[in-house]
Amino acid sequence: MPITMPMLDGLLILFTLIVVRVQADHGPYFRSAEYDEGKFGEWPTETYRSSAIVGPRLNYLQYSDECKDGLYTLMAPRGGKVVNPGPMILDQDGHLVWTKHYGPTYNLNVYPYKGQDYLTFWVGTDGVGGHGEGAYYMLDASYREVYKIHAANHLPGDLHEFHITKDNTALITIYDMVPANLTSVDGLEEGWIWDGTFQELDIETGKALFQWRASDHFNFTDMYRTPEGTGDSTRYPWDFFHINSVDKDTHGNYLISSRYANTLAYINGRTGAIIWHLGGKNNDFHDLSNGTATSFSWQHHARFHSNSTITLFDNASRGPGAPELPSRGLHLHLNQDKMTAQVLHEYHHPDTISSQSQGSMQLLPDKKVLLGYGHIPTWTEYAHNGTLLCHTHFGLPTGNIMSYRVLKAPWIGRPITAPDLSVYHYTAAVSWNGATEVVTWSVERASSPTPKSYVFLTAVPKSGFETVIPIPPDAEPGFLRVVGLNATGHVLGSTKLVRWDPDSEEPVVGRHDEVVEGGASSVRELLFFIGGVGGALGIAFAGWVLYRRYGSLLSAEDREREGWQPLDRFNGDEDLSDGEMMDGEGQEYDEWKGRVSNSLYRDEDEGLP
Ligand SMILES: *[C@@H]1O[C@H](CO)[C@@H](O)[C@H](O)[C@H]1NC(C)=O
Ligand SMILES: *[C@@H]1O[C@H](CO)[C@@H](O)[C@H](O)[C@H]1NC(C)=O
Ligand SMILES: *[C@@H]1O[C@H](CO)[C@@H](O)[C@H](O)[C@H]1NC(C)=O
Ligand SMILES: *[C@@H]1O[C@H](CO)[C@@H](O)[C@H](O)[C@H]1NC(C)=O
Ligand SMILES: *[C@@H]1O[C@H](CO)[C@@H](O)[C@H](O)[C@H]1NC(C)=O
Ligand SMILES: *[C@@H]1O[C@H](CO)[C@@H](O)[C@H](O)[C@H]1NC(C)=O
Ligand SMILES: CC(=O)N[C@H]1CO[C@H](CO)[C@@H](O)[C@@H]1O
């Protein structure tokens, strides 16, 4: 049998995979005191050579291989110090997999819907006063926005819940401003409240299948919070109930959480009547655990589970001045015949972590438990028996950095965008935002910008978000591209072909061309067409000029969503070469990024929506 080119390539790839030491981005710190002292800033970040994306940098305070379960971590860091907030997927080693600058994002999760997995999240303005007004996104495996859902009945869609049910419907929360008689709580007879509301929506039509309002079923005196100076006007309505989670069971009934009633309520899915309260002033359960099953407060994220059990994140804290007890994850058993509640498991950190708002508790498939601490940029993972396994920081609490929930899920990402490439001297850096199946990066050379064939140069295993690849020193100048292969050697995608001169002092950057709809694309296509493949820097500059000229062609939303958004500034005030690193190569890395940023990155602030 003759030896064919693919076979030769295969052998070469195998050979280089064995020989080459692969470098990636830095990855997490490990028990770094400097990190927690703020030496790397309140929002320690990772920047890359091939991409303008800014990734998070974690600090593993405690780590166990038991947390490596192949699942991805889903979070959405936001707050004053977060550069370009948005949904974020990390791999089990703490490296970035995907992010996009959507603005303040909540409730990132993966749900099956009609047989396909979707990345789901809420985006909008969260400055309304403890809640939000925005839309709910469902992205498919290629990160296309397949559904963008709004609350029905012209109400504002809130950030606290976005839950796809097994009935293929969506559960969402709403804070609706309505007039209310507040005399029972020493308020105005003609007062105003944010009514705790939820809807079940038909995802295809956006129609409400069910709607429920707290003010129809709760008394204002049931709350553990008085109006505290609010409620007198439409400017400051009283957020009396603070609904923050909704789940639905197989009977078609709902479980909701009210932060200010310190209660979970089980709601009849046809009439809306309350079947029972767990916790709070109208608690209907006998507590078999000496009070600990029903004494939760300011809790979040209540979920049904099998065998008549539920989980919730018990904040047990409402910030300074109120009780600040250790936040805990609670797994409860409810007997609805005998109306008893019992603690099955409690999960908390041995040193007190007390989170005054937000948070999540997830039962993982292997019975481990994941807690997100909401207000505090931390997550912890526990063995089923309560032993703490992993403890991770993703910023400093002083930096106002938080993620509403932190969850884990399996995910397969197949972006329609191309991988990004940067080449400098004899090193290439390649990344592919959102791709989960690349196992090998293969570097290929061509002698013209419109080649008939490519010559294999080297290949390395993918590592981290950005893989750094040494180019063989005997490679001749010419044109380079990097091809991503999956575990069985199939080509998943290729970077642009870039002109490569190893003696050049300027890095060559081949950034992907995001797929856009509408008027913007023609300008862009023309631009890249006339630019040719060689002068990526020139193209980027021309793009910038064109953007300044033609930016008005795009709607504000387009500008925010697609590729014309300004390249993120290199965050130069963080010294990434300091501190204890698990990977990476320090000085030269930063120099290179500095060069890329100087030549490419636009220095323009983009305000948050
Ligand atoms: C408001 O509530 C108070 C007592 O709860 C009642 O006396 C009063 O009539 C109510 N006002 C209106 C306009 O319903
Ligand atoms: C609300 O208060 C009224 C009058 O005090 C009482 O009759 C009613 O049962 C209460 N409702 C709930 C849900 O506690
Ligand atoms: C029950 O809780 C009380 C205080 O809440 C405590 O004094 C008592 O020791 C507890 N009993 C048991 C059996 O844990
Ligand atoms: C439910 O309870 C049964 C009997 O106690 C047990 O065998 C089963 O493993 C439980 N299921 C789950 C998911 O915990
Ligand atoms: C709890 O689980 C951990 C991790 O799986 C294990 O190492 C430990 O021995 C267990 N502890 C008890 C008391 O069972
Ligand atoms: C690699 O991609 C090919 C083509 O899409 C597919 O048939 C194959 O199953 C993939 N291999 C793995 C390991 O996913
Ligand atoms: C266990 C716990 O945190 N209990 C507290 C719940 O919140 C209420 C209201 O702030 C407190 O009174 C409880 O002590």
mmCIF file of N, CA and C in Angstrom, residues 9-56:
data_model
loop_
_atom_site.group_PDB
_atom_site.id
_atom_site.type_symbol
_atom_site.label_atom_id
_atom_site.label_comp_id
_atom_site.label_asym_id
_atom_site.label_seq_id
_atom_site.Cartn_x
_atom_site.Cartn_y
_atom_site.Cartn_z
ATOM 1 N N ASP A 9 0.984 12.858 7.135
ATOM 2 C CA ASP A 9 0.579 13.914 8.069
ATOM 3 C C ASP A 9 0.250 13.320 9.424
ATOM 4 N N GLY A 10 -0.490 12.218 9.392
ATOM 5 C CA GLY A 10 -0.888 11.566 10.636
ATOM 6 C C GLY A 10 0.325 11.173 11.457
ATOM 7 N N LEU A 11 1.331 10.592 10.767
ATOM 8 C CA LEU A 11 2.543 10.174 11.468
ATOM 9 C C LEU A 11 3.274 11.376 12.045
ATOM 10 N N LEU A 12 3.354 12.443 11.235
ATOM 11 C CA LEU A 12 4.037 13.656 11.701
ATOM 12 C C LEU A 12 3.332 14.232 12.911
ATOM 13 N N ILE A 13 1.990 14.250 12.841
ATOM 14 C CA ILE A 13 1.217 14.792 13.961
ATOM 15 C C ILE A 13 1.500 13.974 15.207
ATOM 16 N N LEU A 14 1.462 12.659 15.047
ATOM 17 C CA LEU A 14 1.713 11.775 16.175
ATOM 18 C C LEU A 14 3.084 12.067 16.771
ATOM 19 N N PHE A 15 4.088 12.203 15.882
ATOM 20 C CA PHE A 15 5.448 12.438 16.326
ATOM 21 C C PHE A 15 5.541 13.746 17.119
ATOM 22 N N THR A 16 4.992 14.817 16.526
ATOM 23 C CA THR A 16 5.134 16.117 17.193
ATOM 24 C C THR A 16 4.332 16.158 18.488
ATOM 25 N N LEU A 17 3.195 15.459 18.526
ATOM 26 C CA LEU A 17 2.402 15.456 19.756
ATOM 27 C C LEU A 17 3.218 14.858 20.899
ATOM 28 N N ILE A 18 4.054 13.896 20.556
ATOM 29 C CA ILE A 18 4.852 13.245 21.598
ATOM 30 C C ILE A 18 5.992 14.160 22.045
ATOM 31 N N VAL A 19 6.591 14.869 21.085
ATOM 32 C CA VAL A 19 7.825 15.603 21.359
ATOM 33 C C VAL A 19 7.600 16.993 21.935
ATOM 34 N N VAL A 20 6.573 17.699 21.435
ATOM 35 C CA VAL A 20 6.448 19.123 21.749
ATOM 36 C C VAL A 20 5.831 19.347 23.129
ATOM 37 N N ARG A 21 6.435 20.225 23.898
ATOM 38 C CA ARG A 21 5.841 20.634 25.165
ATOM 39 C C ARG A 21 4.889 21.791 24.873
ATOM 40 N N VAL A 22 3.666 21.609 25.215
ATOM 41 C CA VAL A 22 2.678 22.610 24.812
ATOM 42 C C VAL A 22 2.482 23.650 25.906
ATOM 43 N N GLN A 23 2.333 24.874 25.459
ATOM 44 C CA GLN A 23 2.069 25.940 26.413
ATOM 45 C C GLN A 23 0.701 26.531 26.142
ATOM 46 N N ALA A 24 0.086 26.983 27.207
ATOM 47 C CA ALA A 24 -1.243 27.575 27.070
ATOM 48 C C ALA A 24 -1.261 28.896 27.826
ATOM 49 N N ASP A 25 -2.447 29.426 28.006
ATOM 50 C CA ASP A 25 -2.571 30.594 28.854
ATOM 51 C C ASP A 25 -2.287 30.172 30.302
ATOM 52 N N HIS A 26 -2.199 31.159 31.190
ATOM 53 C CA HIS A 26 -1.685 30.851 32.532
ATOM 54 C C HIS A 26 -2.552 29.877 33.319
ATOM 55 N N GLY A 27 -3.853 30.061 33.277
ATOM 56 C CA GLY A 27 -4.736 29.205 34.070
ATOM 57 C C GLY A 27 -4.809 29.686 35.512
ATOM 58 N N PRO A 28 -5.412 28.867 36.372
ATOM 59 C CA PRO A 28 -5.681 29.316 37.742
ATOM 60 C C PRO A 28 -4.415 29.482 38.591
ATOM 61 N N TYR A 29 -4.527 30.347 39.556
ATOM 62 C CA TYR A 29 -3.546 30.391 40.629
ATOM 63 C C TYR A 29 -3.885 29.270 41.600
ATOM 64 N N PHE A 30 -2.910 28.913 42.398
ATOM 65 C CA PHE A 30 -3.142 27.872 43.381
ATOM 66 C C PHE A 30 -2.771 28.411 44.751
ATOM 67 N N ARG A 31 -3.763 28.565 45.605
ATOM 68 C CA ARG A 31 -3.570 29.098 46.963
ATOM 69 C C ARG A 31 -2.692 30.334 46.958
ATOM 70 N N SER A 32 -2.996 31.269 46.083
ATOM 71 C CA SER A 32 -2.185 32.476 45.994
ATOM 72 C C SER A 32 -2.657 33.496 47.022
ATOM 73 N N ALA A 33 -1.758 33.808 47.976
ATOM 74 C CA ALA A 33 -2.081 34.837 48.963
ATOM 75 C C ALA A 33 -2.128 36.195 48.277
ATOM 76 N N GLU A 34 -1.233 36.389 47.301
ATOM 77 C CA GLU A 34 -1.204 37.672 46.587
ATOM 78 C C GLU A 34 -2.539 37.936 45.903
ATOM 79 N N TYR A 35 -3.121 36.898 45.322
ATOM 80 C CA TYR A 35 -4.414 37.029 44.654
ATOM 81 C C TYR A 35 -5.436 37.588 45.637
ATOM 82 N N ASP A 36 -5.530 36.949 46.796
ATOM 83 C CA ASP A 36 -6.550 37.366 47.757
ATOM 84 C C ASP A 36 -6.214 38.691 48.428
ATOM 85 N N GLU A 37 -4.941 39.078 48.362
ATOM 86 C CA GLU A 37 -4.578 40.400 48.898
ATOM 87 C C GLU A 37 -4.813 41.491 47.866
ATOM 88 N N GLY A 38 -5.192 41.107 46.667
ATOM 89 C CA GLY A 38 -5.501 42.112 45.649
ATOM 90 C C GLY A 38 -4.307 42.552 44.830
ATOM 91 N N LYS A 39 -3.198 41.793 44.894
ATOM 92 C CA LYS A 39 -1.991 42.181 44.137
ATOM 93 C C LYS A 39 -2.240 42.160 42.627
ATOM 94 N N PHE A 40 -3.197 41.381 42.182
ATOM 95 C CA PHE A 40 -3.472 41.312 40.741
ATOM 96 C C PHE A 40 -4.751 42.061 40.391
ATOM 97 N N GLY A 41 -5.157 42.939 41.297
ATOM 98 C CA GLY A 41 -6.394 43.675 41.068
ATOM 99 C C GLY A 41 -7.569 42.924 41.658
ATOM 100 N N GLU A 42 -8.704 43.586 41.680
ATOM 101 C CA GLU A 42 -9.881 42.950 42.279
ATOM 102 C C GLU A 42 -10.527 41.954 41.324
ATOM 103 N N TRP A 43 -10.239 42.121 40.062
ATOM 104 C CA TRP A 43 -10.769 41.207 39.038
ATOM 105 C C TRP A 43 -9.577 40.693 38.235
ATOM 106 N N PRO A 44 -8.861 39.703 38.781
ATOM 107 C CA PRO A 44 -7.686 39.191 38.065
ATOM 108 C C PRO A 44 -8.109 38.569 36.734
ATOM 109 N N THR A 45 -7.451 38.973 35.670
ATOM 110 C CA THR A 45 -7.882 38.528 34.348
ATOM 111 C C THR A 45 -6.761 37.853 33.595
ATOM 112 N N GLU A 46 -7.154 37.210 32.538
ATOM 113 C CA GLU A 46 -6.239 36.541 31.614
ATOM 114 C C GLU A 46 -6.465 37.192 30.261
ATOM 115 N N THR A 47 -5.386 37.620 29.626
ATOM 116 C CA THR A 47 -5.534 38.130 28.255
ATOM 117 C C THR A 47 -4.726 37.235 27.328
ATOM 118 N N TYR A 48 -5.015 37.360 26.053
ATOM 119 C CA TYR A 48 -4.479 36.393 25.093
ATOM 120 C C TYR A 48 -3.829 37.114 23.929
ATOM 121 N N ARG A 49 -3.031 36.389 23.176
ATOM 122 C CA ARG A 49 -2.358 36.990 22.034
ATOM 123 C C ARG A 49 -3.200 36.904 20.781
ATOM 124 N N SER A 50 -3.963 35.853 20.656
ATOM 125 C CA SER A 50 -4.706 35.638 19.416
ATOM 126 C C SER A 50 -6.072 36.299 19.446
ATOM 127 N N SER A 51 -6.536 36.673 20.631
ATOM 128 C CA SER A 51 -7.898 37.160 20.765
ATOM 129 C C SER A 51 -7.919 38.344 21.724
ATOM 130 N N ALA A 52 -8.847 39.241 21.481
ATOM 131 C CA ALA A 52 -8.988 40.403 22.356
ATOM 132 C C ALA A 52 -9.869 40.095 23.560
ATOM 133 N N ILE A 53 -10.346 38.866 23.655
ATOM 134 C CA ILE A 53 -11.199 38.475 24.780
ATOM 135 C C ILE A 53 -10.434 38.583 26.089
ATOM 136 N N VAL A 54 -11.137 38.955 27.140
ATOM 137 C CA VAL A 54 -10.544 38.977 28.475
ATOM 138 C C VAL A 54 -11.181 37.854 29.288
ATOM 139 N N GLY A 55 -10.377 36.948 29.763
ATOM 140 C CA GLY A 55 -10.886 35.811 30.538
ATOM 141 C C GLY A 55 -10.669 36.033 32.024
ATOM 142 N N PRO A 56 -11.333 35.236 32.848
ATOM 143 C CA PRO A 56 -11.148 35.373 34.286
ATOM 144 C C PRO A 56 -9.919 34.589 34.736
#
